[in-house]
CSV table of C-alpha atoms and ligand atoms in Angstrom, one decimal:
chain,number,residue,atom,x,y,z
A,1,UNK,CA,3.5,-13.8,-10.7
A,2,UNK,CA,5.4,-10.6,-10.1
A,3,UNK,CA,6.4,-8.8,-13.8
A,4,UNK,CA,6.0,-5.8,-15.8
A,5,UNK,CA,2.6,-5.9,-17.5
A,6,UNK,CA,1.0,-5.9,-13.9
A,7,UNK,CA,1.9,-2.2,-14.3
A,8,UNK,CA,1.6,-1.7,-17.9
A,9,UNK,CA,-1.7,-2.9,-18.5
A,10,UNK,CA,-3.1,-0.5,-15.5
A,11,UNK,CA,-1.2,2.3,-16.9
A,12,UNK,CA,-2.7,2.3,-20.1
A,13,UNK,CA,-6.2,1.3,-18.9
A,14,UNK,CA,-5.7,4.6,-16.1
A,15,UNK,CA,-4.5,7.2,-19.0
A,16,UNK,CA,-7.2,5.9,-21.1
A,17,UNK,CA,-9.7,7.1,-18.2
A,18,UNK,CA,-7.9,10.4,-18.1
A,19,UNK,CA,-5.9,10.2,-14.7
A,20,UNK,CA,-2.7,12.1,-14.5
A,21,UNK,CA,0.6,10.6,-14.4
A,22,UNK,CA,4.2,12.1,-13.0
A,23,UNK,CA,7.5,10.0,-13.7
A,24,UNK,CA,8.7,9.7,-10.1
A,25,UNK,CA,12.5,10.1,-9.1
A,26,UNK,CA,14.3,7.7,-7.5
A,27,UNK,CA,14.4,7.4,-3.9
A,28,UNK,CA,17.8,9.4,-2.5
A,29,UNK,CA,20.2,7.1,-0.6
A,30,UNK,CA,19.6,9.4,2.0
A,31,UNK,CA,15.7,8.7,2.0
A,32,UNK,CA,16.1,4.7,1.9
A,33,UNK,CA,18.6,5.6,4.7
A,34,UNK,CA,16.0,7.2,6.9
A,35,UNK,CA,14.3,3.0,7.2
A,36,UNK,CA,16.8,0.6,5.8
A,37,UNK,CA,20.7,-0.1,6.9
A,38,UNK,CA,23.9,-0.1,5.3
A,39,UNK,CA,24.6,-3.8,4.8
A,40,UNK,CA,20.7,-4.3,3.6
A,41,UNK,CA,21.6,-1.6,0.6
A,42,UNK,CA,24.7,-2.8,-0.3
A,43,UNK,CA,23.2,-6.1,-0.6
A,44,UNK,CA,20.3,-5.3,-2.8
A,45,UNK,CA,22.7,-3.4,-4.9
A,46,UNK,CA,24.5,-6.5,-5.8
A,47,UNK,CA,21.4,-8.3,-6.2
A,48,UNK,CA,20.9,-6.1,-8.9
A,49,UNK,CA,17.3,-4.8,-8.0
A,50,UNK,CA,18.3,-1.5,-6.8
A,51,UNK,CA,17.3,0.1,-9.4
A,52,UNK,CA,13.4,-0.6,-9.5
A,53,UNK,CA,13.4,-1.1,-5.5
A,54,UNK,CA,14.6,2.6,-5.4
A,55,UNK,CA,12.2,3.7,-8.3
A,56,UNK,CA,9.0,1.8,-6.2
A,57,UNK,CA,10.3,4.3,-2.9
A,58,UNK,CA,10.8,7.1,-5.1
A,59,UNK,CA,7.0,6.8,-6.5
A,60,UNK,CA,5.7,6.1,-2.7
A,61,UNK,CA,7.3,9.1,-1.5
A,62,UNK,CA,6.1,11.2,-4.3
A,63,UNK,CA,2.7,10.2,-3.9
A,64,UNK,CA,3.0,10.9,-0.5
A,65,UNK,CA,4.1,14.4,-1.3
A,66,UNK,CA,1.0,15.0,-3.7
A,67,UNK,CA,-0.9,13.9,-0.5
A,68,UNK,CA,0.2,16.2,1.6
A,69,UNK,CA,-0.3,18.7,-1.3
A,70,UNK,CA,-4.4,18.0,-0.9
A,71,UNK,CA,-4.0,15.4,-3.9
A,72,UNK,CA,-4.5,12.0,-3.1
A,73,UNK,CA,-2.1,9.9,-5.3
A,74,UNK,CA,-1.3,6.1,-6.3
A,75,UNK,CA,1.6,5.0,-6.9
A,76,UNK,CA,1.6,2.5,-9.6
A,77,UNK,CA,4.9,0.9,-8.7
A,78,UNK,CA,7.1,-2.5,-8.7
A,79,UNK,CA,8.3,-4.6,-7.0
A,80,UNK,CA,6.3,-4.5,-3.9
A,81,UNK,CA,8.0,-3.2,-0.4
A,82,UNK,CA,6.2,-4.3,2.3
A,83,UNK,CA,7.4,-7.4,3.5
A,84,UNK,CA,10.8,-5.9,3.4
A,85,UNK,CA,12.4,-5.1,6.8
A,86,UNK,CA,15.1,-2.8,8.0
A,87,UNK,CA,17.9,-5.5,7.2
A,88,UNK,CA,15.9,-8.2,5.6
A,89,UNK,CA,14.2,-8.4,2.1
A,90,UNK,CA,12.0,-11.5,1.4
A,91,UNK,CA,8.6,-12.3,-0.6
A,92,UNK,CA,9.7,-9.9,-3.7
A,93,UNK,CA,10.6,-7.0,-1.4
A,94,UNK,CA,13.7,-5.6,-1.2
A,95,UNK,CA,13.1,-1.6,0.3
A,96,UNK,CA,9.9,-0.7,1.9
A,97,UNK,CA,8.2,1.8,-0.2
A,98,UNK,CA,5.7,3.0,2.0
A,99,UNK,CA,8.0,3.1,5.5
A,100,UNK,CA,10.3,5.0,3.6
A,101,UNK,CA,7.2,7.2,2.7
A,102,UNK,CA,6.0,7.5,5.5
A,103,UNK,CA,9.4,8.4,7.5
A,104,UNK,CA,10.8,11.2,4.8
A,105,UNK,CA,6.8,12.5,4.8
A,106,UNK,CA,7.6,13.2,8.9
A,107,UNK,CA,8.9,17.0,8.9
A,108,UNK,CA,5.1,17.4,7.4
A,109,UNK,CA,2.9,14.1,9.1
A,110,UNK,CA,4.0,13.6,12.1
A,111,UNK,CA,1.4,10.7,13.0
A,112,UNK,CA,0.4,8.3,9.9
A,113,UNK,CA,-2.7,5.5,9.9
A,114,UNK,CA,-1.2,3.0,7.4
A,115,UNK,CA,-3.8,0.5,6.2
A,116,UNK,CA,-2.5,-2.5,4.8
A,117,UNK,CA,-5.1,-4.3,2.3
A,118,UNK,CA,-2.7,-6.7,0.7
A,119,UNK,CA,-3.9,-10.6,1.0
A,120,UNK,CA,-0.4,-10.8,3.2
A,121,UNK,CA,0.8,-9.5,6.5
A,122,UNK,CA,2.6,-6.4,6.3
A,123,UNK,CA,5.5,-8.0,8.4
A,124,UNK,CA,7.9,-5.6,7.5
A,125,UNK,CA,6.2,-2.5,7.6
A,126,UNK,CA,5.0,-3.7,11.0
A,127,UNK,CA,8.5,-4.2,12.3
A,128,UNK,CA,9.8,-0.9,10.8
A,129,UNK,CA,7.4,0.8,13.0
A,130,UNK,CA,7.5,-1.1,15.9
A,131,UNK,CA,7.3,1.0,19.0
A,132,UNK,CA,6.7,4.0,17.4
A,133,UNK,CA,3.5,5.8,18.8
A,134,UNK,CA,2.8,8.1,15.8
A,135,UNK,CA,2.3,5.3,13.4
A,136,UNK,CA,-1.1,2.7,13.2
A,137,UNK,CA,-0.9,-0.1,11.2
A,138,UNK,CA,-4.0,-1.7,10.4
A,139,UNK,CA,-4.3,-5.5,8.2
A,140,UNK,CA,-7.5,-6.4,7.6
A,141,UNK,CA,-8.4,-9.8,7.5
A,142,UNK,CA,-4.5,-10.6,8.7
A,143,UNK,CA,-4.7,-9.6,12.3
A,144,UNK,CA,-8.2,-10.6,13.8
A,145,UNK,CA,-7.8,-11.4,18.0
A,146,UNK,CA,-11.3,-12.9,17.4
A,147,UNK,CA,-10.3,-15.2,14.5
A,148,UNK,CA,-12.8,-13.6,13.0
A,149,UNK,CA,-10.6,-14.1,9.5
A,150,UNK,CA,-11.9,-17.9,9.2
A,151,UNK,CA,-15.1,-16.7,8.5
A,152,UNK,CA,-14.7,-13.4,6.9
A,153,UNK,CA,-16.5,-11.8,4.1
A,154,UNK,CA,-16.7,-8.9,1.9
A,155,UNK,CA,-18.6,-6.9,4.8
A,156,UNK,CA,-16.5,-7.5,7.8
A,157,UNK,CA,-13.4,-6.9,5.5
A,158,UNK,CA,-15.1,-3.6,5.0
A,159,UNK,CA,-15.6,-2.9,8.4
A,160,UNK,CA,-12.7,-3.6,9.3
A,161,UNK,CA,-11.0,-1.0,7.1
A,162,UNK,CA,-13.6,1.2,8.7
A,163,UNK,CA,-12.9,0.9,12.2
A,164,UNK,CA,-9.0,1.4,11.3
A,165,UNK,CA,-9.9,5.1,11.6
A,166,UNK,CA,-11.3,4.8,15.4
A,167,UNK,CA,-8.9,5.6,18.1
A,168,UNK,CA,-6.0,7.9,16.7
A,169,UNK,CA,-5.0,10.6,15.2
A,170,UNK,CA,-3.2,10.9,11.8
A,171,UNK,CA,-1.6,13.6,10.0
A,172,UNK,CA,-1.8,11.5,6.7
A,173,UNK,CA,-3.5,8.1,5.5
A,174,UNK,CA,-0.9,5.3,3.5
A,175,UNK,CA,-2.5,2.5,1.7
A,176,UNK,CA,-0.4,-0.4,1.1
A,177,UNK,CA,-2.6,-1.1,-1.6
A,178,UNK,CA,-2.6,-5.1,-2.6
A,179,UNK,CA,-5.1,-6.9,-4.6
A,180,UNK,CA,-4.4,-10.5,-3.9
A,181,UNK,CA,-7.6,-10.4,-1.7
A,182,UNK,CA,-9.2,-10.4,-4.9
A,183,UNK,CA,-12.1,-13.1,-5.8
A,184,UNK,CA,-10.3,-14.4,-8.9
A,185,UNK,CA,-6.5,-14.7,-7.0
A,186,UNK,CA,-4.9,-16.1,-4.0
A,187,UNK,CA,-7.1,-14.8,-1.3
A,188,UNK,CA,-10.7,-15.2,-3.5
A,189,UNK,CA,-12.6,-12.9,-1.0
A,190,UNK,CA,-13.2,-9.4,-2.5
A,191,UNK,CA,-15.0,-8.7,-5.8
A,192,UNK,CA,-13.7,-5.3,-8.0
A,193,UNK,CA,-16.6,-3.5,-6.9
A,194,UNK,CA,-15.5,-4.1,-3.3
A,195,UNK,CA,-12.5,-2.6,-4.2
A,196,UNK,CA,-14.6,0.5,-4.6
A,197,UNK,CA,-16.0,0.4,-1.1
A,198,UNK,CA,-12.7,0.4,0.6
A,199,UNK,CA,-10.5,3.1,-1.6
A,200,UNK,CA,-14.4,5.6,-0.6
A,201,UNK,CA,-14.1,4.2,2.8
A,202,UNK,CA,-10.5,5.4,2.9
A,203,UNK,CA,-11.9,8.7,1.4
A,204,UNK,CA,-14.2,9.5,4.2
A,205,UNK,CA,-12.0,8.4,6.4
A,206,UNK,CA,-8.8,10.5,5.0
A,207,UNK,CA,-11.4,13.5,6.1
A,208,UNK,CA,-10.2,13.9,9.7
A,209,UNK,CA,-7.1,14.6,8.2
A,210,UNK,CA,-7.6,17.0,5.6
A,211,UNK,CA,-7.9,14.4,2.8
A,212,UNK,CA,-4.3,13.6,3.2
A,213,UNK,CA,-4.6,10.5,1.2
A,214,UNK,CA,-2.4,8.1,-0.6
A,215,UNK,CA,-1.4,4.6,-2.0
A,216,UNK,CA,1.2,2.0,-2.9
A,217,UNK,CA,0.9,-0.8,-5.0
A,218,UNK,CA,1.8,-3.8,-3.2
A,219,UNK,CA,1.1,-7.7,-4.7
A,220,UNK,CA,-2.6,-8.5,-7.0
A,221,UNK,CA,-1.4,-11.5,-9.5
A,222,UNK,CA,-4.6,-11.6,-11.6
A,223,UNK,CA,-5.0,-10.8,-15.1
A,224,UNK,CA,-8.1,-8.4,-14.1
A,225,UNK,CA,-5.7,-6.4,-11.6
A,226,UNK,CA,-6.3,-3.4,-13.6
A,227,UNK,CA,-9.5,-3.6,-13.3
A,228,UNK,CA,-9.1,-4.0,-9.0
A,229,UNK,CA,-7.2,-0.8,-9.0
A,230,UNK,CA,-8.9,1.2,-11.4
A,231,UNK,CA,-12.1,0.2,-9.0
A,232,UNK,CA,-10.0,1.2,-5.6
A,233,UNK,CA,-9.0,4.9,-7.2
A,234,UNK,CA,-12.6,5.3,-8.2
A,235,UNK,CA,-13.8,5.3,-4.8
A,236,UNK,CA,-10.3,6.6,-3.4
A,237,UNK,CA,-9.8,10.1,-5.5
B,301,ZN,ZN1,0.4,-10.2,-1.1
C-alpha cells in the first residue's frame, strides 16, 4: 500500500550509500497551474492532500531543474502523480508530478521523451500531453500493438525501454519511475538487478541529449522497494 516508509526506508538506505539529498519546495500554484485547472485544485485542497501532492510536484520539478543543470536527479516523492489528469485525480494521484515537470522545465526543454516504467498505464500523463508534438511518451510493457505484453519478459521489457529513444528528438529525459513491475509485487516481471539495466539504458540513452536525465517516483508496494530504486539510480547516475 501507498504510506510513508515507502520513502523513509529508501532515504536512509540512499544516504547510507552517500547520495545527496535537497529538501524540495513546494510546487507554486502558478506551476500546478501550468497542467492542472481551477476546480481540480480547489478540490484536492479540500481533500486535504494538497499539501504532499504539491510537495511530490515541487520535488519533480526540482529534479528536473538539477537535470537540466547536467545532474541527473530522483525525486524520492509521495504520493504518486501520474494517473492524475488535468481535472481528474484517481489511483492515489491527485497533481501530476512529472507533467508539471515537464511543462514549467519548457523555457529550457522544449521537446521531452518521458518513459513511463510503472506496472500501470500512465493515463494521465498521456492525456496531459495529448496532441502535443514535443512530448513522447513511452509505457513499456503497457502499450504493445503486437500484444507482445502477454508474453513479455525481462529482455523485451528492456528493449522496449531501448527503442523509446528511436525516432525523436528530446531536449531532456523524464522517468516516471514505478516499481510495481517488480518480481516480488503486483506485476512479478522484473528482478532488482533489471532495475539496473533500464536506469543504464536510460543513461546511454539520456546522451543524445546532453545527459539531461531525471526521475519520479511513481507506485512499487514491496517491502524490497528500496532495494529496486537504489538498483535503478545505480545504473541511472
Ligand atoms: Zn503502478
Amino acid at each position: 500500500m501507498e504510506n510513508p516508509d515507502r520513502v523513509r526506508l529508501a532515504s536512509v538506505e540512499l544516504r547510507k550509500a552517500g547520495y545527496q539529498f535537497r529538501e524540495p519546495e513546494t510546487a507554486s500554484l502558478d506551476a500546478i497551474r501550468a497542467v492542472h485547472g481551477k476546480e481540480h485544485i480547489d478540490r484536492v485542497m479540500l481533500s486535504g492532500h494538497f499539501e504532499a501532492a504539491s510537495l511530490a510536484a515541487g520535488g519533480a520539478l526540482a529534479a528536473a531543474e538539477l537535470a537540466m543543470q547536467d545532474e541527473p536527479a530522483f525525486a524520492l516523492v509521495r504520493p504518486p502523480g501520474h494517473h492524475a489528469a488535468a481535472n481528474r485525480a484517481w489511483g492515489m494521484c491527485y497533481f501530476n508530478s512529472m507533467a508539471i515537470a515537464i511543462k514549467n522545465i519548457r523555457p529550457r526543454a522544449k521537446r521531452a521523451l518521458i518513459i513511463d516504467i510503472d506496472l500501470h498505464f500512465g493515463d494521465g500523463t498521456v492525456s496531459i500531453f495529448r496532441g502535443d508534438q514535443n512530448v513522447k511518451i513511452v509505457n513499456p510493457w503497457s502499450v504493445d500493438e503486437n500484444f507482445e505484453y502477454l508474453d513479455m519478459d525481462e529482455s523485451r521489457y528492456l528493449r522496449q525501454v531501448e527503442t523509446a529513444f528511436q525516432d525523436f528528438d528530446y531536449d531532456i529525459v523524464g522517468v516516471s519511475a514505478g516499481f510495481d513491475t517488480y518480481l516480488e509485487d503486483w506485476g512479478k516481471l522484473l528482478k532488482k538487478e533489471d532495475y539496473y539495466k533500464i536506469g543504464k539504458a536510460i543513461r546511454e540513452g539520456a546522451k543524445k541529449c546532453g545527459g539531461h536525465r531525471f526521475a519520479v517516483l511513481e507506485g512499487g508496494y514491496h517491502p524490497d522497494l528500496l532495494w529496486c530504486i537504489k538498483s535503478f539510480i545505480e545504473g541511472f547516475e
